[in-house]
């Protein structure tokens, strides 16, 4: 098994960006421009590496390789985005890798692009990229090409060498478990479970028993062997169940118009472990958005737009309105899910205002709302 933290360090130590890996300060999939840039690099790396894995490292300064981290990005449906725009899409995997010097809510993103022999190209337009465009890597750049791409084996030995030097060990696993329990989560309940005598999952959170179910808040779940975060959220709650072969996480989101007192199941992720040293993750979308009276919702929607207008004009707001600012993102999301089609764009447009608020919960709520909407969109596209 590959220790993903070691793999990232070894990639960054290998000179600069090359024809088999790229690095980014952050990943932006909220805009078409951000999606287009990401897809361009996926296309180019896939076409230039038909016989070996290629990688994108997210959360690293470009000029000096400083590990600064990025937001936890748990969207397993990122493959659906690639499938939607690329013909002959490669299989990709996005993993969140924690580093000791980063805050608990920051990770390094690792995108693994699996080898594929067929040429990938854009099958429809996105931003400034036209359909039928083919990209390849030229040094550290992703460039369009009209030439036939020759089959290449130039990076096989280098990538295999980097991957082999990133293999896990008992010491890495034990150090990871001890660090998780004793250092990063010494302020809350932590547990661990060993599967198939190979895999170790650690999780931590604040327990709250409701009826017969224990819910965890401020949750952090990590697959220690590969140094990969499986789940992290400061806002949502999860329920966990496991047996000898599998570990299941059910994520719940707190929603409401004026408060967030009701929990709705969002997504279920099951990790199944096998005797041959492999594991498989299965994802199922569970979310059914709550329905509200349209007349009442219309009133709440208009009041929210008035509040956004006040923020834009930097007008003074009341103490009650300061509290309402925390609910802007969730209200616009609920309005969109109840048929207010323009509410989603209103939410996207409000991002700079919400990010600038001194209360960090405001922007966290925006990111949570966008994550839910993105999951729902990709799930519908894959249905």
Short mmCIF file of C-alpha atoms in Angstrom, two decimals:
data_model
loop_
_atom_site.label_atom_id
_atom_site.label_comp_id
_atom_site.label_asym_id
_atom_site.label_seq_id
_atom_site.Cartn_x
_atom_site.Cartn_y
_atom_site.Cartn_z
CA UNK A 1 0.00 0.00 0.00
CA UNK A 2 1.21 3.47 -0.86
CA UNK A 3 1.52 6.08 1.87
CA UNK A 4 0.03 9.12 0.12
CA UNK A 5 1.89 11.62 2.31
CA UNK A 6 5.22 10.06 1.29
CA UNK A 7 4.10 9.98 -2.34
CA UNK A 8 3.36 13.72 -2.32
CA UNK A 9 6.74 14.50 -0.73
CA UNK A 10 8.51 12.37 -3.32
CA UNK A 11 6.62 14.00 -6.20
CA UNK A 12 7.50 17.49 -4.95
CA UNK A 13 11.14 16.45 -4.54
CA UNK A 14 11.29 15.30 -8.16
CA UNK A 15 12.52 18.50 -9.78
CA UNK A 16 9.57 20.62 -10.93
CA UNK A 17 6.24 19.95 -12.58
CA UNK A 18 6.71 17.56 -15.47
CA UNK A 19 4.89 15.49 -18.03
CA UNK A 20 3.57 13.15 -15.30
CA UNK A 21 2.56 15.54 -12.52
CA UNK A 22 1.24 19.04 -11.93
CA UNK A 23 0.72 21.15 -8.80
CA UNK A 24 -1.91 23.73 -7.93
CA UNK A 25 -2.39 26.24 -5.14
CA UNK A 26 -6.10 25.39 -4.96
CA UNK A 27 -8.88 23.66 -6.86
CA UNK A 28 -11.84 25.77 -7.98
CA UNK A 29 -14.79 23.82 -9.34
CA UNK A 30 -17.41 26.49 -8.57
CA UNK A 31 -16.90 28.23 -11.95
CA UNK A 32 -16.70 27.09 -15.56
CA UNK A 33 -13.24 28.62 -15.84
CA UNK A 34 -12.03 26.59 -12.86
CA UNK A 35 -13.59 23.40 -14.21
CA UNK A 36 -12.04 24.01 -17.64
CA UNK A 37 -8.54 24.44 -16.21
CA UNK A 38 -8.85 21.28 -14.13
CA UNK A 39 -10.18 19.23 -17.07
CA UNK A 40 -7.44 20.57 -19.35
CA UNK A 41 -4.73 19.21 -17.04
CA UNK A 42 -6.54 15.88 -16.63
CA UNK A 43 -6.75 15.53 -20.41
CA UNK A 44 -3.10 16.48 -20.98
CA UNK A 45 -1.65 14.24 -18.26
CA UNK A 46 -3.74 11.29 -19.39
CA UNK A 47 -2.66 11.63 -23.02
CA UNK A 48 1.02 12.03 -22.10
CA UNK A 49 1.09 9.04 -19.73
CA UNK A 50 -0.71 6.09 -21.32
CA UNK A 51 1.33 3.49 -19.39
CA UNK A 52 1.72 4.92 -15.88
CA UNK A 53 -0.18 6.89 -13.25
CA UNK A 54 0.03 10.66 -13.39
CA UNK A 55 -0.74 13.09 -10.57
CA UNK A 56 -1.98 16.55 -9.62
CA UNK A 57 -1.03 17.87 -6.17
CA UNK A 58 -3.38 20.56 -4.78
CA UNK A 59 -2.50 22.92 -1.93
CA UNK A 60 1.15 23.69 -2.78
CA UNK A 61 2.76 27.05 -3.56
CA UNK A 62 4.00 27.02 -7.12
CA UNK A 63 7.25 28.95 -6.66
CA UNK A 64 8.78 27.15 -3.65
CA UNK A 65 6.75 23.92 -3.11
CA UNK A 66 5.57 25.14 0.32
CA UNK A 67 2.80 22.87 1.64
CA UNK A 68 0.02 25.32 2.54
CA UNK A 69 -3.04 23.06 2.17
CA UNK A 70 -6.52 23.51 0.76
CA UNK A 71 -10.07 22.81 1.90
CA UNK A 72 -11.16 19.21 2.49
CA UNK A 73 -12.81 18.18 -0.79
CA UNK A 74 -14.90 15.04 -0.38
CA UNK A 75 -16.69 14.90 -3.70
CA UNK A 76 -16.45 11.34 -4.98
CA UNK A 77 -18.41 12.43 -8.03
CA UNK A 78 -15.51 14.37 -9.50
CA UNK A 79 -15.22 11.43 -11.90
CA UNK A 80 -18.66 12.38 -13.26
CA UNK A 81 -17.36 15.84 -14.17
CA UNK A 82 -14.53 14.27 -16.16
CA UNK A 83 -16.94 11.84 -17.83
CA UNK A 84 -19.30 14.69 -18.77
CA UNK A 85 -16.71 16.68 -20.75
CA UNK A 86 -14.04 14.25 -21.95
CA UNK A 87 -14.32 11.55 -24.57
CA UNK A 88 -12.33 8.46 -23.54
CA UNK A 89 -12.08 9.81 -19.97
CA UNK A 90 -9.41 8.36 -17.69
CA UNK A 91 -10.30 6.95 -14.30
CA UNK A 92 -9.31 9.40 -11.60
CA UNK A 93 -9.24 9.42 -7.80
CA UNK A 94 -9.24 12.46 -5.50
CA UNK A 95 -7.83 11.95 -1.99
CA UNK A 96 -7.42 14.31 0.97
CA UNK A 97 -4.02 13.87 2.62
CA UNK A 98 -3.35 15.42 6.07
CA UNK A 99 0.06 16.86 6.97
CA UNK A 100 1.29 17.45 10.55
CA UNK A 101 1.99 21.17 10.08
CA UNK A 102 -1.47 21.95 8.67
CA UNK A 103 -4.63 22.83 10.64
CA UNK A 104 -7.17 19.99 11.04
CA UNK A 105 -9.43 21.50 8.37
CA UNK A 106 -6.68 21.81 5.75
CA UNK A 107 -5.26 18.99 3.63
CA UNK A 108 -3.27 18.39 0.48
CA UNK A 109 -5.39 17.13 -2.40
CA UNK A 110 -3.96 14.28 -4.47
CA UNK A 111 -5.50 13.54 -7.88
CA UNK A 112 -4.40 10.19 -9.33
CA UNK A 113 -5.00 9.74 -13.07
CA UNK A 114 -4.94 6.09 -14.10
CA UNK A 115 -3.21 5.05 -17.34
CA UNK A 116 -5.35 4.66 -20.46
CA UNK A 117 -4.29 4.00 -24.03
CA UNK A 118 -7.04 5.83 -25.91
CA UNK A 119 -6.61 9.56 -26.56
CA UNK A 120 -8.80 11.83 -24.42
CA UNK A 121 -10.37 14.94 -25.93
CA UNK A 122 -13.14 17.41 -25.12
CA UNK A 123 -16.51 16.26 -26.42
CA UNK A 124 -18.25 19.59 -25.73
CA UNK A 125 -17.35 23.22 -25.11
CA UNK A 126 -16.51 24.59 -21.68
CA UNK A 127 -15.38 28.16 -21.02
CA UNK A 128 -12.82 28.94 -23.78
CA UNK A 129 -12.06 25.30 -24.67
CA UNK A 130 -13.82 24.04 -27.79
CA UNK A 131 -15.14 20.57 -28.46
CA UNK A 132 -12.67 18.16 -30.14
CA UNK A 133 -9.66 19.90 -28.51
CA UNK A 134 -6.83 17.57 -27.47
CA UNK A 135 -4.24 18.50 -24.82
CA UNK A 136 -0.78 17.08 -24.07
CA UNK A 137 1.98 17.94 -21.63
CA UNK A 138 4.90 19.92 -22.98
CA UNK A 139 7.31 20.10 -20.06
CA UNK A 140 5.26 21.56 -17.20
CA UNK A 141 2.55 23.03 -19.45
CA UNK A 142 -0.71 21.56 -20.77
CA UNK A 143 -0.90 22.53 -24.44
CA UNK A 144 -3.47 21.93 -27.22
CA UNK A 145 -2.29 19.86 -30.16
CA UNK A 146 -3.59 18.86 -33.57
CA UNK A 147 -0.90 16.25 -34.14
CA UNK A 148 -1.37 12.55 -33.62
CA UNK A 149 -0.08 11.65 -30.17
CA UNK A 150 2.67 9.00 -30.31
CA UNK A 151 2.51 6.19 -27.77
CA UNK A 152 4.95 7.00 -24.98
CA UNK A 153 6.65 5.00 -22.24
CA UNK A 154 9.00 7.80 -21.17
CA UNK A 155 7.82 8.10 -17.55
CA UNK A 156 7.20 4.47 -16.58
CA UNK A 157 10.47 3.82 -14.73
CA UNK A 158 10.46 7.20 -12.98
CA UNK A 159 6.88 6.91 -11.71
CA UNK A 160 7.34 3.29 -10.58
CA UNK A 161 10.47 4.32 -8.68
CA UNK A 162 8.63 7.18 -6.93
CA UNK A 163 5.68 4.93 -6.04
CA UNK A 164 7.91 2.12 -4.74
CA UNK A 165 9.78 4.53 -2.47
CA UNK A 166 6.40 5.64 -1.04
CA UNK A 167 5.31 2.24 0.27
CA UNK A 168 3.87 2.01 3.76
CA UNK A 169 5.47 0.39 6.80
CA UNK A 170 4.40 -0.74 10.28
CA UNK A 171 6.18 2.30 11.71
CA UNK A 172 4.22 4.70 9.51
CA UNK A 173 0.94 3.05 10.52
CA UNK A 174 1.68 3.06 14.26
CA UNK A 175 2.93 6.65 14.14
CA UNK A 176 -0.25 7.65 12.31
CA UNK A 177 -2.58 6.04 14.88
CA UNK A 178 -0.71 7.55 17.84
CA UNK A 179 -0.62 11.01 16.24
CA UNK A 180 -4.34 10.88 15.42
CA UNK A 181 -5.43 9.89 18.94
CA UNK A 182 -2.87 11.59 21.19
CA UNK A 183 -2.05 14.78 19.32
CA UNK A 184 -4.63 15.89 16.76
CA UNK A 185 -7.75 14.75 18.66
CA UNK A 186 -6.78 14.64 22.32
CA UNK A 187 -9.75 16.92 23.10
CA UNK A 188 -12.44 14.46 21.98
CA UNK A 189 -13.36 10.78 21.87
CA UNK A 190 -11.23 8.78 19.40
CA UNK A 191 -11.57 5.18 18.24
CA UNK A 192 -9.87 2.84 15.82
CA UNK A 193 -10.73 -0.43 14.05
CA UNK A 194 -8.45 -2.90 12.25
CA UNK A 195 -9.80 -4.61 9.12
CA UNK A 196 -8.36 -7.78 7.56
CA UNK A 197 -5.25 -7.37 9.75
CA UNK A 198 -4.06 -4.75 7.26
CA UNK A 199 -6.19 -1.61 7.31
CA UNK A 200 -6.65 0.78 10.22
CA UNK A 201 -9.41 3.38 10.34
CA UNK A 202 -9.34 6.04 13.07
CA UNK A 203 -12.23 8.37 13.82
CA UNK A 204 -12.94 11.15 16.29
CA UNK A 205 -15.93 13.31 17.12
CA UNK A 206 -18.25 14.57 19.82
CA UNK A 207 -20.95 11.92 20.45
CA UNK A 208 -24.62 12.76 20.91
CA UNK A 209 -27.13 9.92 21.37
CA UNK A 210 -30.59 10.56 19.92
CA UNK A 211 -33.00 7.66 20.50
CA UNK A 212 -30.95 4.57 19.58
CA UNK A 213 -28.44 6.26 17.25
CA UNK A 214 -25.14 7.90 18.19
CA UNK A 215 -24.34 10.92 16.04
CA UNK A 216 -20.87 12.47 15.90
CA UNK A 217 -20.17 16.15 15.31
CA UNK A 218 -16.82 17.84 14.49
CA UNK A 219 -15.98 14.58 12.76
CA UNK A 220 -12.60 13.45 11.43
CA UNK A 221 -12.18 9.99 9.87
CA UNK A 222 -8.90 8.75 8.43
CA UNK A 223 -7.61 5.62 6.68
CA UNK A 224 -4.27 5.54 8.46
CA UNK A 225 -2.44 3.12 6.16
CA UNK A 226 -2.59 5.56 3.24
CA UNK A 227 -2.69 8.79 5.28
CA UNK A 228 -6.02 9.73 3.66
CA UNK A 229 -8.91 11.60 5.27
CA UNK A 230 -12.21 9.88 4.49
CA UNK A 231 -14.38 12.59 6.05
CA UNK A 232 -13.99 15.95 7.75
CA UNK A 233 -16.58 18.59 8.65
CA UNK A 234 -16.95 21.24 11.32
CA UNK A 235 -20.69 21.58 10.63
CA UNK A 236 -22.24 18.25 9.66
CA UNK A 237 -22.83 15.14 11.74
CA UNK A 238 -22.35 11.49 10.85
CA UNK A 239 -23.46 8.11 12.09
CA UNK A 240 -21.06 5.17 11.80
CA UNK A 241 -21.51 1.43 11.65
CA UNK A 242 -19.04 -1.34 10.90
CA UNK A 243 -18.50 -5.09 10.88
CA UNK A 244 -15.44 -7.23 10.14
CA UNK A 245 -15.52 -6.54 6.40
CA UNK A 246 -16.84 -2.97 6.03
CA UNK A 247 -17.02 0.52 7.50
CA UNK A 248 -20.02 2.74 6.68
CA UNK A 249 -20.34 6.51 7.10
CA UNK A 250 -23.76 8.16 6.80
CA UNK A 251 -23.45 11.93 6.54
CA UNK A 252 -26.28 14.16 7.78
CA UNK A 253 -26.77 17.89 7.15
CA UNK A 254 -28.48 20.33 9.47
CA UNK A 255 -31.07 22.37 7.57
CA UNK A 256 -33.76 24.88 8.37
CA UNK A 257 -34.97 28.31 7.29
CA UNK A 258 -34.38 30.29 10.46
CA UNK A 259 -32.39 27.71 12.37
CA UNK A 260 -30.75 24.34 11.68
CA UNK A 261 -32.45 21.95 14.04
CA UNK A 262 -33.43 19.17 11.62
CA UNK A 263 -30.94 16.59 10.33
CA UNK A 264 -31.30 15.09 6.86
CA UNK A 265 -29.22 12.13 5.59
CA UNK A 266 -27.06 13.31 2.69
CA UNK A 267 -24.81 10.49 1.57
CA UNK A 268 -23.68 7.01 2.56
CA UNK A 269 -20.12 5.86 1.95
CA UNK A 270 -19.19 2.20 2.54
CA UNK A 271 -15.57 1.01 2.50
CA UNK A 272 -15.31 -2.74 1.89
CA UNK A 273 -12.05 -4.53 2.69
CA UNK A 274 -10.83 -7.71 1.00
CA UNK A 275 -8.40 -10.46 1.97
CA UNK A 276 -6.09 -9.68 -0.96
CA UNK A 277 -5.08 -6.28 0.48
CA UNK A 278 -7.50 -4.15 -1.53
CA UNK A 279 -10.47 -2.04 -0.55
CA UNK A 280 -13.40 -0.55 -2.44
CA UNK A 281 -15.48 2.53 -1.68
CA UNK A 282 -19.17 2.62 -2.62
CA UNK A 283 -21.17 5.85 -2.51
CA UNK A 284 -24.95 6.25 -2.39
CA UNK A 285 -26.78 9.58 -2.42
CA UNK A 286 -29.58 9.66 0.18
CA UNK A 287 -30.61 13.31 0.22
CA UNK A 288 -34.26 14.25 -0.13
CA UNK A 289 -34.58 18.04 0.30
CA UNK A 290 -37.33 19.32 2.62
CA UNK A 291 -40.35 20.95 0.96
CA UNK A 292 -41.78 24.25 2.22
CA UNK A 293 -44.89 26.34 1.61
CA UNK A 294 -44.12 28.41 -1.50
CA UNK A 295 -45.80 31.57 -0.22
CA UNK A 296 -43.83 31.50 3.02
CA UNK A 297 -40.64 30.59 1.19
CA UNK A 298 -41.11 33.49 -1.25
CA UNK A 299 -41.23 35.89 1.72
CA UNK A 300 -38.03 34.41 3.24
CA UNK A 301 -36.29 34.52 -0.16
CA UNK A 302 -37.07 38.20 -0.71
CA UNK A 303 -35.92 39.08 2.82
CA UNK A 304 -32.64 37.29 2.15
CA UNK A 305 -32.08 39.23 -1.08
CA UNK A 306 -32.69 42.47 0.81
CA UNK A 307 -30.07 41.45 3.36
CA UNK A 308 -27.56 40.62 0.60
CA UNK A 309 -28.23 44.04 -0.95
CA UNK A 310 -27.44 45.68 2.39
CA UNK A 311 -24.15 43.80 2.59
CA UNK A 312 -23.27 44.85 -0.95
CA UNK A 313 -23.90 48.52 -0.12
CA UNK A 314 -22.10 48.14 3.22
CA UNK A 315 -25.14 49.43 5.07
CA UNK A 316 -25.50 48.95 8.82
CA UNK A 317 -27.46 45.84 9.83
CA UNK A 318 -29.24 45.01 13.06
CA UNK A 319 -28.16 42.42 15.60
CA UNK A 320 -30.89 40.08 14.34
CA UNK A 321 -29.74 40.55 10.75
CA UNK A 322 -26.18 39.68 11.78
CA UNK A 323 -27.55 36.31 12.92
CA UNK A 324 -29.53 35.98 9.68
CA UNK A 325 -26.30 36.38 7.67
CA UNK A 326 -25.25 32.93 8.93
CA UNK A 327 -28.32 31.43 7.22
CA UNK A 328 -28.01 33.15 3.81
CA UNK A 329 -26.32 30.19 2.10
CA UNK A 330 -28.66 27.51 3.47
CA UNK A 331 -31.77 29.60 2.70
CA UNK A 332 -30.73 30.21 -0.92
CA UNK A 333 -29.93 26.50 -1.29
CA UNK A 334 -33.32 25.47 0.11
CA UNK A 335 -35.06 27.99 -2.14
CA UNK A 336 -33.27 26.56 -5.18
CA UNK A 337 -34.22 23.02 -4.18
CA UNK A 338 -37.85 24.16 -3.89
CA UNK A 339 -38.06 25.55 -7.42
CA UNK A 340 -36.52 29.05 -7.17
CA UNK A 341 -34.19 28.49 -10.13
CA UNK A 342 -32.36 31.83 -9.85
CA UNK A 343 -31.47 31.23 -6.19
CA UNK A 344 -28.41 29.12 -7.03
CA UNK A 345 -26.83 31.89 -9.10
CA UNK A 346 -27.66 34.37 -6.33
CA UNK A 347 -25.73 32.09 -3.97
CA UNK A 348 -22.71 31.89 -6.29
CA UNK A 349 -22.72 35.67 -6.78
CA UNK A 350 -22.80 36.21 -3.01
CA UNK A 351 -19.57 34.26 -2.44
CA UNK A 352 -17.25 37.32 -2.10
CA UNK A 353 -19.64 38.96 0.38
CA UNK A 354 -19.96 35.83 2.52
CA UNK A 355 -16.23 35.15 2.43
CA UNK A 356 -15.53 38.68 3.68
CA UNK A 357 -17.71 38.31 6.80
CA UNK A 358 -15.81 38.32 10.12
CA UNK A 359 -17.85 35.34 11.37
CA UNK A 360 -16.12 32.26 9.84
CA UNK A 361 -19.33 30.20 10.08
CA UNK A 362 -20.86 32.32 7.29
CA UNK A 363 -18.35 31.20 4.66
CA UNK A 364 -18.28 27.65 6.01
CA UNK A 365 -22.05 27.53 5.43
CA UNK A 366 -21.53 28.72 1.85
CA UNK A 367 -19.02 25.95 1.15
CA UNK A 368 -21.33 23.34 2.68
CA UNK A 369 -24.27 24.54 0.56
CA UNK A 370 -22.21 24.46 -2.65
CA UNK A 371 -20.92 20.98 -1.78
CA UNK A 372 -24.46 19.66 -1.36
CA UNK A 373 -25.62 21.23 -4.64
CA UNK A 374 -22.58 19.86 -6.47
CA UNK A 375 -23.21 16.37 -5.12
CA UNK A 376 -26.86 16.53 -6.20
CA UNK A 377 -25.95 17.77 -9.68
CA UNK A 378 -23.35 15.05 -10.29
CA UNK A 379 -25.70 12.42 -8.89
CA UNK A 380 -28.46 13.50 -11.32
CA UNK A 381 -26.01 13.48 -14.24
CA UNK A 382 -25.00 9.94 -13.33
CA UNK A 383 -28.55 8.67 -12.86
#
